[in-house]
């Protein structure tokens, strides 16, 4: 077997192990997060930086297309006026694997002052972000697939999968139908499939 295939298979195995760990840890905190999001009368605001921010953007798009209005808030821009998108009817989900990302931490006091629930997705339950949250969802992985141990790989996969899990639970809670999906997603092959 080539070294390329070995690296690819090892990467996939590490990421699968991260997801299996996530499944084992899933519990009451997840249910509490779904309840908060389902009860939200406004928008779900997802905030993060770097790779966590990119994953947050994808989760926001998935939530929005499946019946839960959501927006991405760039943590770096948040303290320069963009916190104004958060209203008292919203719920914030903040993403930071370390739970110590400076730009994300700078948001906490302002989120608390607005008085909205904060769901944190981190890999460190003792982190500043996790401790400040209304609900903490662990995205901890044993190790990253990166041979340097640096590039977010297994952790970003775990974050995305947990976000998808939240979205699918909310879709079911809202009894979101194919007709609803067609209304929100008229374009592309999915839109054609549902409107033919």
PDB file of C-alpha atoms in Angstrom:
ATOM      1  CA  UNK A   1       0.000   0.000   0.000  1.00  0.00           C
ATOM      2  CA  UNK A   2       1.310   3.462  -0.845  1.00  0.00           C
ATOM      3  CA  UNK A   3       2.201   5.947   1.874  1.00  0.00           C
ATOM      4  CA  UNK A   4      -0.500   8.254   0.491  1.00  0.00           C
ATOM      5  CA  UNK A   5      -3.194   5.635   1.024  1.00  0.00           C
ATOM      6  CA  UNK A   6      -1.804   4.823   4.462  1.00  0.00           C
ATOM      7  CA  UNK A   7      -2.015   8.495   5.493  1.00  0.00           C
ATOM      8  CA  UNK A   8      -5.529   8.814   4.037  1.00  0.00           C
ATOM      9  CA  UNK A   9      -6.758   5.699   5.841  1.00  0.00           C
ATOM     10  CA  UNK A  10      -5.130   6.765   9.105  1.00  0.00           C
ATOM     11  CA  UNK A  11      -6.781  10.185   8.807  1.00  0.00           C
ATOM     12  CA  UNK A  12     -10.192   8.614   8.288  1.00  0.00           C
ATOM     13  CA  UNK A  13      -9.691   6.179  11.186  1.00  0.00           C
ATOM     14  CA  UNK A  14      -8.742   9.005  13.554  1.00  0.00           C
ATOM     15  CA  UNK A  15     -11.746  11.059  12.497  1.00  0.00           C
ATOM     16  CA  UNK A  16     -14.079   8.059  12.884  1.00  0.00           C
ATOM     17  CA  UNK A  17     -12.667   7.493  16.389  1.00  0.00           C
ATOM     18  CA  UNK A  18     -13.427  11.131  17.196  1.00  0.00           C
ATOM     19  CA  UNK A  19     -17.033  10.677  16.103  1.00  0.00           C
ATOM     20  CA  UNK A  20     -17.371   7.446  18.081  1.00  0.00           C
ATOM     21  CA  UNK A  21     -16.161   9.274  21.196  1.00  0.00           C
ATOM     22  CA  UNK A  22     -18.737  11.982  20.552  1.00  0.00           C
ATOM     23  CA  UNK A  23     -21.505   9.374  20.356  1.00  0.00           C
ATOM     24  CA  UNK A  24     -20.442   7.856  23.695  1.00  0.00           C
ATOM     25  CA  UNK A  25     -20.458  11.244  25.478  1.00  0.00           C
ATOM     26  CA  UNK A  26     -23.796  12.452  24.120  1.00  0.00           C
ATOM     27  CA  UNK A  27     -26.157  13.073  27.019  1.00  0.00           C
ATOM     28  CA  UNK A  28     -28.369  15.481  28.945  1.00  0.00           C
ATOM     29  CA  UNK A  29     -26.374  18.558  27.880  1.00  0.00           C
ATOM     30  CA  UNK A  30     -27.232  17.857  24.250  1.00  0.00           C
ATOM     31  CA  UNK A  31     -30.932  17.530  25.095  1.00  0.00           C
ATOM     32  CA  UNK A  32     -30.779  20.818  27.011  1.00  0.00           C
ATOM     33  CA  UNK A  33     -29.159  22.533  24.009  1.00  0.00           C
ATOM     34  CA  UNK A  34     -31.900  21.259  21.688  1.00  0.00           C
ATOM     35  CA  UNK A  35     -34.573  22.523  24.115  1.00  0.00           C
ATOM     36  CA  UNK A  36     -32.971  25.986  24.259  1.00  0.00           C
ATOM     37  CA  UNK A  37     -32.712  26.168  20.480  1.00  0.00           C
ATOM     38  CA  UNK A  38     -36.252  24.893  19.930  1.00  0.00           C
ATOM     39  CA  UNK A  39     -37.648  27.463  22.375  1.00  0.00           C
ATOM     40  CA  UNK A  40     -35.697  30.301  20.756  1.00  0.00           C
ATOM     41  CA  UNK A  41     -38.095  33.037  19.620  1.00  0.00           C
ATOM     42  CA  UNK A  42     -35.459  34.854  17.573  1.00  0.00           C
ATOM     43  CA  UNK A  43     -32.364  33.689  15.728  1.00  0.00           C
ATOM     44  CA  UNK A  44     -29.591  31.288  16.550  1.00  0.00           C
ATOM     45  CA  UNK A  45     -26.326  33.241  16.366  1.00  0.00           C
ATOM     46  CA  UNK A  46     -23.253  31.074  15.741  1.00  0.00           C
ATOM     47  CA  UNK A  47     -19.867  32.649  16.495  1.00  0.00           C
ATOM     48  CA  UNK A  48     -16.292  31.539  16.056  1.00  0.00           C
ATOM     49  CA  UNK A  49     -12.853  32.241  14.602  1.00  0.00           C
ATOM     50  CA  UNK A  50     -10.595  30.382  12.197  1.00  0.00           C
ATOM     51  CA  UNK A  51     -11.567  26.807  11.365  1.00  0.00           C
ATOM     52  CA  UNK A  52     -14.188  26.841  14.129  1.00  0.00           C
ATOM     53  CA  UNK A  53     -15.721  29.900  12.491  1.00  0.00           C
ATOM     54  CA  UNK A  54     -15.859  28.180   9.120  1.00  0.00           C
ATOM     55  CA  UNK A  55     -17.622  25.184  10.677  1.00  0.00           C
ATOM     56  CA  UNK A  56     -20.010  27.566  12.478  1.00  0.00           C
ATOM     57  CA  UNK A  57     -20.895  29.146   9.116  1.00  0.00           C
ATOM     58  CA  UNK A  58     -21.801  25.751   7.661  1.00  0.00           C
ATOM     59  CA  UNK A  59     -23.903  24.839  10.701  1.00  0.00           C
ATOM     60  CA  UNK A  60     -25.714  28.202  10.462  1.00  0.00           C
ATOM     61  CA  UNK A  61     -26.524  27.442   6.819  1.00  0.00           C
ATOM     62  CA  UNK A  62     -27.814  23.965   7.703  1.00  0.00           C
ATOM     63  CA  UNK A  63     -29.993  25.301  10.531  1.00  0.00           C
ATOM     64  CA  UNK A  64     -31.428  28.032   8.303  1.00  0.00           C
ATOM     65  CA  UNK A  65     -32.299  25.660   5.461  1.00  0.00           C
ATOM     66  CA  UNK A  66     -34.011  23.234   7.850  1.00  0.00           C
ATOM     67  CA  UNK A  67     -36.345  25.628   9.659  1.00  0.00           C
ATOM     68  CA  UNK A  68     -34.213  27.238  12.379  1.00  0.00           C
ATOM     69  CA  UNK A  69     -33.307  30.849  11.500  1.00  0.00           C
ATOM     70  CA  UNK A  70     -29.575  31.275  12.090  1.00  0.00           C
ATOM     71  CA  UNK A  71     -26.769  33.724  11.354  1.00  0.00           C
ATOM     72  CA  UNK A  72     -22.986  33.534  11.586  1.00  0.00           C
ATOM     73  CA  UNK A  73     -21.230  36.196  13.678  1.00  0.00           C
ATOM     74  CA  UNK A  74     -17.484  36.572  13.066  1.00  0.00           C
ATOM     75  CA  UNK A  75     -16.010  36.761  16.566  1.00  0.00           C
ATOM     76  CA  UNK A  76     -13.277  39.133  15.395  1.00  0.00           C
ATOM     77  CA  UNK A  77     -15.865  41.629  14.147  1.00  0.00           C
ATOM     78  CA  UNK A  78     -18.297  41.128  17.023  1.00  0.00           C
ATOM     79  CA  UNK A  79     -16.750  43.664  19.391  1.00  0.00           C
ATOM     80  CA  UNK A  80     -16.569  46.263  16.629  1.00  0.00           C
ATOM     81  CA  UNK A  81     -20.337  46.722  16.416  1.00  0.00           C
ATOM     82  CA  UNK A  82     -21.546  43.390  15.086  1.00  0.00           C
ATOM     83  CA  UNK A  83     -22.804  42.290  18.518  1.00  0.00           C
ATOM     84  CA  UNK A  84     -25.779  44.451  17.534  1.00  0.00           C
ATOM     85  CA  UNK A  85     -27.283  41.512  15.636  1.00  0.00           C
ATOM     86  CA  UNK A  86     -27.986  39.756  18.961  1.00  0.00           C
ATOM     87  CA  UNK A  87     -31.399  40.452  20.493  1.00  0.00           C
ATOM     88  CA  UNK A  88     -32.969  39.240  23.745  1.00  0.00           C
ATOM     89  CA  UNK A  89     -34.942  36.619  21.781  1.00  0.00           C
ATOM     90  CA  UNK A  90     -31.822  34.916  20.406  1.00  0.00           C
ATOM     91  CA  UNK A  91     -29.567  32.047  21.472  1.00  0.00           C
ATOM     92  CA  UNK A  92     -25.807  32.176  20.870  1.00  0.00           C
ATOM     93  CA  UNK A  93     -23.642  29.149  20.079  1.00  0.00           C
ATOM     94  CA  UNK A  94     -19.926  29.918  20.451  1.00  0.00           C
ATOM     95  CA  UNK A  95     -17.265  27.654  18.949  1.00  0.00           C
ATOM     96  CA  UNK A  96     -13.676  27.327  20.180  1.00  0.00           C
ATOM     97  CA  UNK A  97     -11.887  24.006  20.561  1.00  0.00           C
ATOM     98  CA  UNK A  98      -9.556  25.400  23.225  1.00  0.00           C
ATOM     99  CA  UNK A  99     -12.344  27.396  24.833  1.00  0.00           C
ATOM    100  CA  UNK A 100      -9.791  30.183  25.193  1.00  0.00           C
ATOM    101  CA  UNK A 101      -9.907  31.950  21.804  1.00  0.00           C
ATOM    102  CA  UNK A 102      -9.454  35.600  22.741  1.00  0.00           C
ATOM    103  CA  UNK A 103     -11.937  37.041  20.238  1.00  0.00           C
ATOM    104  CA  UNK A 104     -14.619  34.609  21.385  1.00  0.00           C
ATOM    105  CA  UNK A 105     -13.940  35.293  25.072  1.00  0.00           C
ATOM    106  CA  UNK A 106     -14.289  39.040  24.482  1.00  0.00           C
ATOM    107  CA  UNK A 107     -17.914  38.398  23.515  1.00  0.00           C
ATOM    108  CA  UNK A 108     -18.952  36.626  26.730  1.00  0.00           C
ATOM    109  CA  UNK A 109     -19.613  39.648  28.944  1.00  0.00           C
ATOM    110  CA  UNK A 110     -21.623  41.337  26.221  1.00  0.00           C
ATOM    111  CA  UNK A 111     -23.678  38.199  25.565  1.00  0.00           C
ATOM    112  CA  UNK A 112     -24.368  37.927  29.295  1.00  0.00           C
ATOM    113  CA  UNK A 113     -25.325  41.622  29.458  1.00  0.00           C
ATOM    114  CA  UNK A 114     -27.846  41.099  26.652  1.00  0.00           C
ATOM    115  CA  UNK A 115     -29.192  38.178  28.682  1.00  0.00           C
ATOM    116  CA  UNK A 116     -29.344  35.410  26.096  1.00  0.00           C
ATOM    117  CA  UNK A 117     -28.470  31.740  26.585  1.00  0.00           C
ATOM    118  CA  UNK A 118     -24.947  30.769  25.529  1.00  0.00           C
ATOM    119  CA  UNK A 119     -24.207  27.286  24.227  1.00  0.00           C
ATOM    120  CA  UNK A 120     -20.477  26.570  24.008  1.00  0.00           C
ATOM    121  CA  UNK A 121     -18.889  23.896  21.841  1.00  0.00           C
ATOM    122  CA  UNK A 122     -15.365  23.269  23.096  1.00  0.00           C
ATOM    123  CA  UNK A 123     -12.925  20.431  23.569  1.00  0.00           C
ATOM    124  CA  UNK A 124     -12.080  21.610  27.091  1.00  0.00           C
ATOM    125  CA  UNK A 125     -14.830  21.462  29.736  1.00  0.00           C
ATOM    126  CA  UNK A 126     -12.699  23.463  32.204  1.00  0.00           C
ATOM    127  CA  UNK A 127     -12.070  26.290  29.721  1.00  0.00           C
ATOM    128  CA  UNK A 128     -13.227  29.859  30.252  1.00  0.00           C
ATOM    129  CA  UNK A 129     -15.836  29.579  27.492  1.00  0.00           C
ATOM    130  CA  UNK A 130     -17.239  26.270  28.739  1.00  0.00           C
ATOM    131  CA  UNK A 131     -17.500  27.578  32.299  1.00  0.00           C
ATOM    132  CA  UNK A 132     -19.317  30.744  31.163  1.00  0.00           C
ATOM    133  CA  UNK A 133     -21.874  28.855  29.074  1.00  0.00           C
ATOM    134  CA  UNK A 134     -25.470  28.037  29.898  1.00  0.00           C
ATOM    135  CA  UNK A 135     -24.829  24.659  28.262  1.00  0.00           C
ATOM    136  CA  UNK A 136     -21.484  23.134  27.268  1.00  0.00           C
ATOM    137  CA  UNK A 137     -21.264  20.567  24.469  1.00  0.00           C
ATOM    138  CA  UNK A 138     -17.996  18.655  24.382  1.00  0.00           C
ATOM    139  CA  UNK A 139     -16.308  18.228  21.008  1.00  0.00           C
ATOM    140  CA  UNK A 140     -13.172  16.711  22.548  1.00  0.00           C
ATOM    141  CA  UNK A 141     -11.197  14.253  20.451  1.00  0.00           C
ATOM    142  CA  UNK A 142      -8.326  12.022  21.548  1.00  0.00           C
ATOM    143  CA  UNK A 143      -6.092  13.373  18.799  1.00  0.00           C
ATOM    144  CA  UNK A 144      -6.098  15.265  15.535  1.00  0.00           C
ATOM    145  CA  UNK A 145      -5.454  13.446  12.268  1.00  0.00           C
ATOM    146  CA  UNK A 146      -2.701  15.923  11.399  1.00  0.00           C
ATOM    147  CA  UNK A 147       0.689  14.166  11.813  1.00  0.00           C
ATOM    148  CA  UNK A 148       1.984  17.402  13.376  1.00  0.00           C
ATOM    149  CA  UNK A 149      -0.894  17.365  15.867  1.00  0.00           C
ATOM    150  CA  UNK A 150      -1.739  20.947  14.910  1.00  0.00           C
ATOM    151  CA  UNK A 151      -4.273  21.260  12.091  1.00  0.00           C
ATOM    152  CA  UNK A 152      -7.902  20.982  13.264  1.00  0.00           C
ATOM    153  CA  UNK A 153      -9.113  17.788  11.588  1.00  0.00           C
ATOM    154  CA  UNK A 154     -10.843  15.293  13.877  1.00  0.00           C
ATOM    155  CA  UNK A 155     -12.018  18.159  16.098  1.00  0.00           C
ATOM    156  CA  UNK A 156     -13.528  20.104  13.196  1.00  0.00           C
ATOM    157  CA  UNK A 157     -15.227  16.928  11.933  1.00  0.00           C
ATOM    158  CA  UNK A 158     -16.667  16.352  15.430  1.00  0.00           C
ATOM    159  CA  UNK A 159     -17.894  19.951  15.594  1.00  0.00           C
ATOM    160  CA  UNK A 160     -19.594  19.719  12.212  1.00  0.00           C
ATOM    161  CA  UNK A 161     -21.218  16.381  13.075  1.00  0.00           C
ATOM    162  CA  UNK A 162     -22.542  17.669  16.400  1.00  0.00           C
ATOM    163  CA  UNK A 163     -23.943  20.734  14.642  1.00  0.00           C
ATOM    164  CA  UNK A 164     -25.648  18.508  12.088  1.00  0.00           C
ATOM    165  CA  UNK A 165     -27.078  16.459  14.973  1.00  0.00           C
ATOM    166  CA  UNK A 166     -28.565  19.603  16.537  1.00  0.00           C
ATOM    167  CA  UNK A 167     -30.054  20.610  13.181  1.00  0.00           C
ATOM    168  CA  UNK A 168     -31.620  17.199  12.552  1.00  0.00           C
ATOM    169  CA  UNK A 169     -33.134  17.051  16.047  1.00  0.00           C
ATOM    170  CA  UNK A 170     -34.617  20.528  15.546  1.00  0.00           C
ATOM    171  CA  UNK A 171     -35.906  19.551  12.095  1.00  0.00           C
ATOM    172  CA  UNK A 172     -37.795  16.655  13.700  1.00  0.00           C
ATOM    173  CA  UNK A 173     -39.048  18.766  16.631  1.00  0.00           C
ATOM    174  CA  UNK A 174     -40.424  21.342  14.182  1.00  0.00           C
ATOM    175  CA  UNK A 175     -41.964  18.624  11.976  1.00  0.00           C
ATOM    176  CA  UNK A 176     -40.135  20.261   9.078  1.00  0.00           C
ATOM    177  CA  UNK A 177     -41.393  18.683   5.844  1.00  0.00           C
ATOM    178  CA  UNK A 178     -40.226  18.225   2.265  1.00  0.00           C
ATOM    179  CA  UNK A 179     -42.640  21.030   1.329  1.00  0.00           C
ATOM    180  CA  UNK A 180     -40.939  23.314   3.859  1.00  0.00           C
ATOM    181  CA  UNK A 181     -37.537  22.357   2.485  1.00  0.00           C
ATOM    182  CA  UNK A 182     -38.691  23.061  -1.083  1.00  0.00           C
ATOM    183  CA  UNK A 183     -39.891  26.517   0.005  1.00  0.00           C
ATOM    184  CA  UNK A 184     -36.473  27.384   1.490  1.00  0.00           C
ATOM    185  CA  UNK A 185     -34.393  25.585  -1.148  1.00  0.00           C
ATOM    186  CA  UNK A 186     -35.945  26.081  -4.595  1.00  0.00           C
ATOM    187  CA  UNK A 187     -32.577  26.149  -6.388  1.00  0.00           C
ATOM    188  CA  UNK A 188     -30.195  23.442  -7.506  1.00  0.00           C
ATOM    189  CA  UNK A 189     -30.810  19.744  -7.952  1.00  0.00           C
ATOM    190  CA  UNK A 190     -32.476  19.438  -4.519  1.00  0.00           C
ATOM    191  CA  UNK A 191     -34.941  22.179  -5.417  1.00  0.00           C
ATOM    192  CA  UNK A 192     -35.694  20.570  -8.786  1.00  0.00           C
ATOM    193  CA  UNK A 193     -36.170  17.182  -7.136  1.00  0.00           C
ATOM    194  CA  UNK A 194     -38.703  18.595  -4.668  1.00  0.00           C
ATOM    195  CA  UNK A 195     -40.640  20.830  -7.060  1.00  0.00           C
ATOM    196  CA  UNK A 196     -41.072  18.424  -9.986  1.00  0.00           C
TER     197      UNK A 196
END
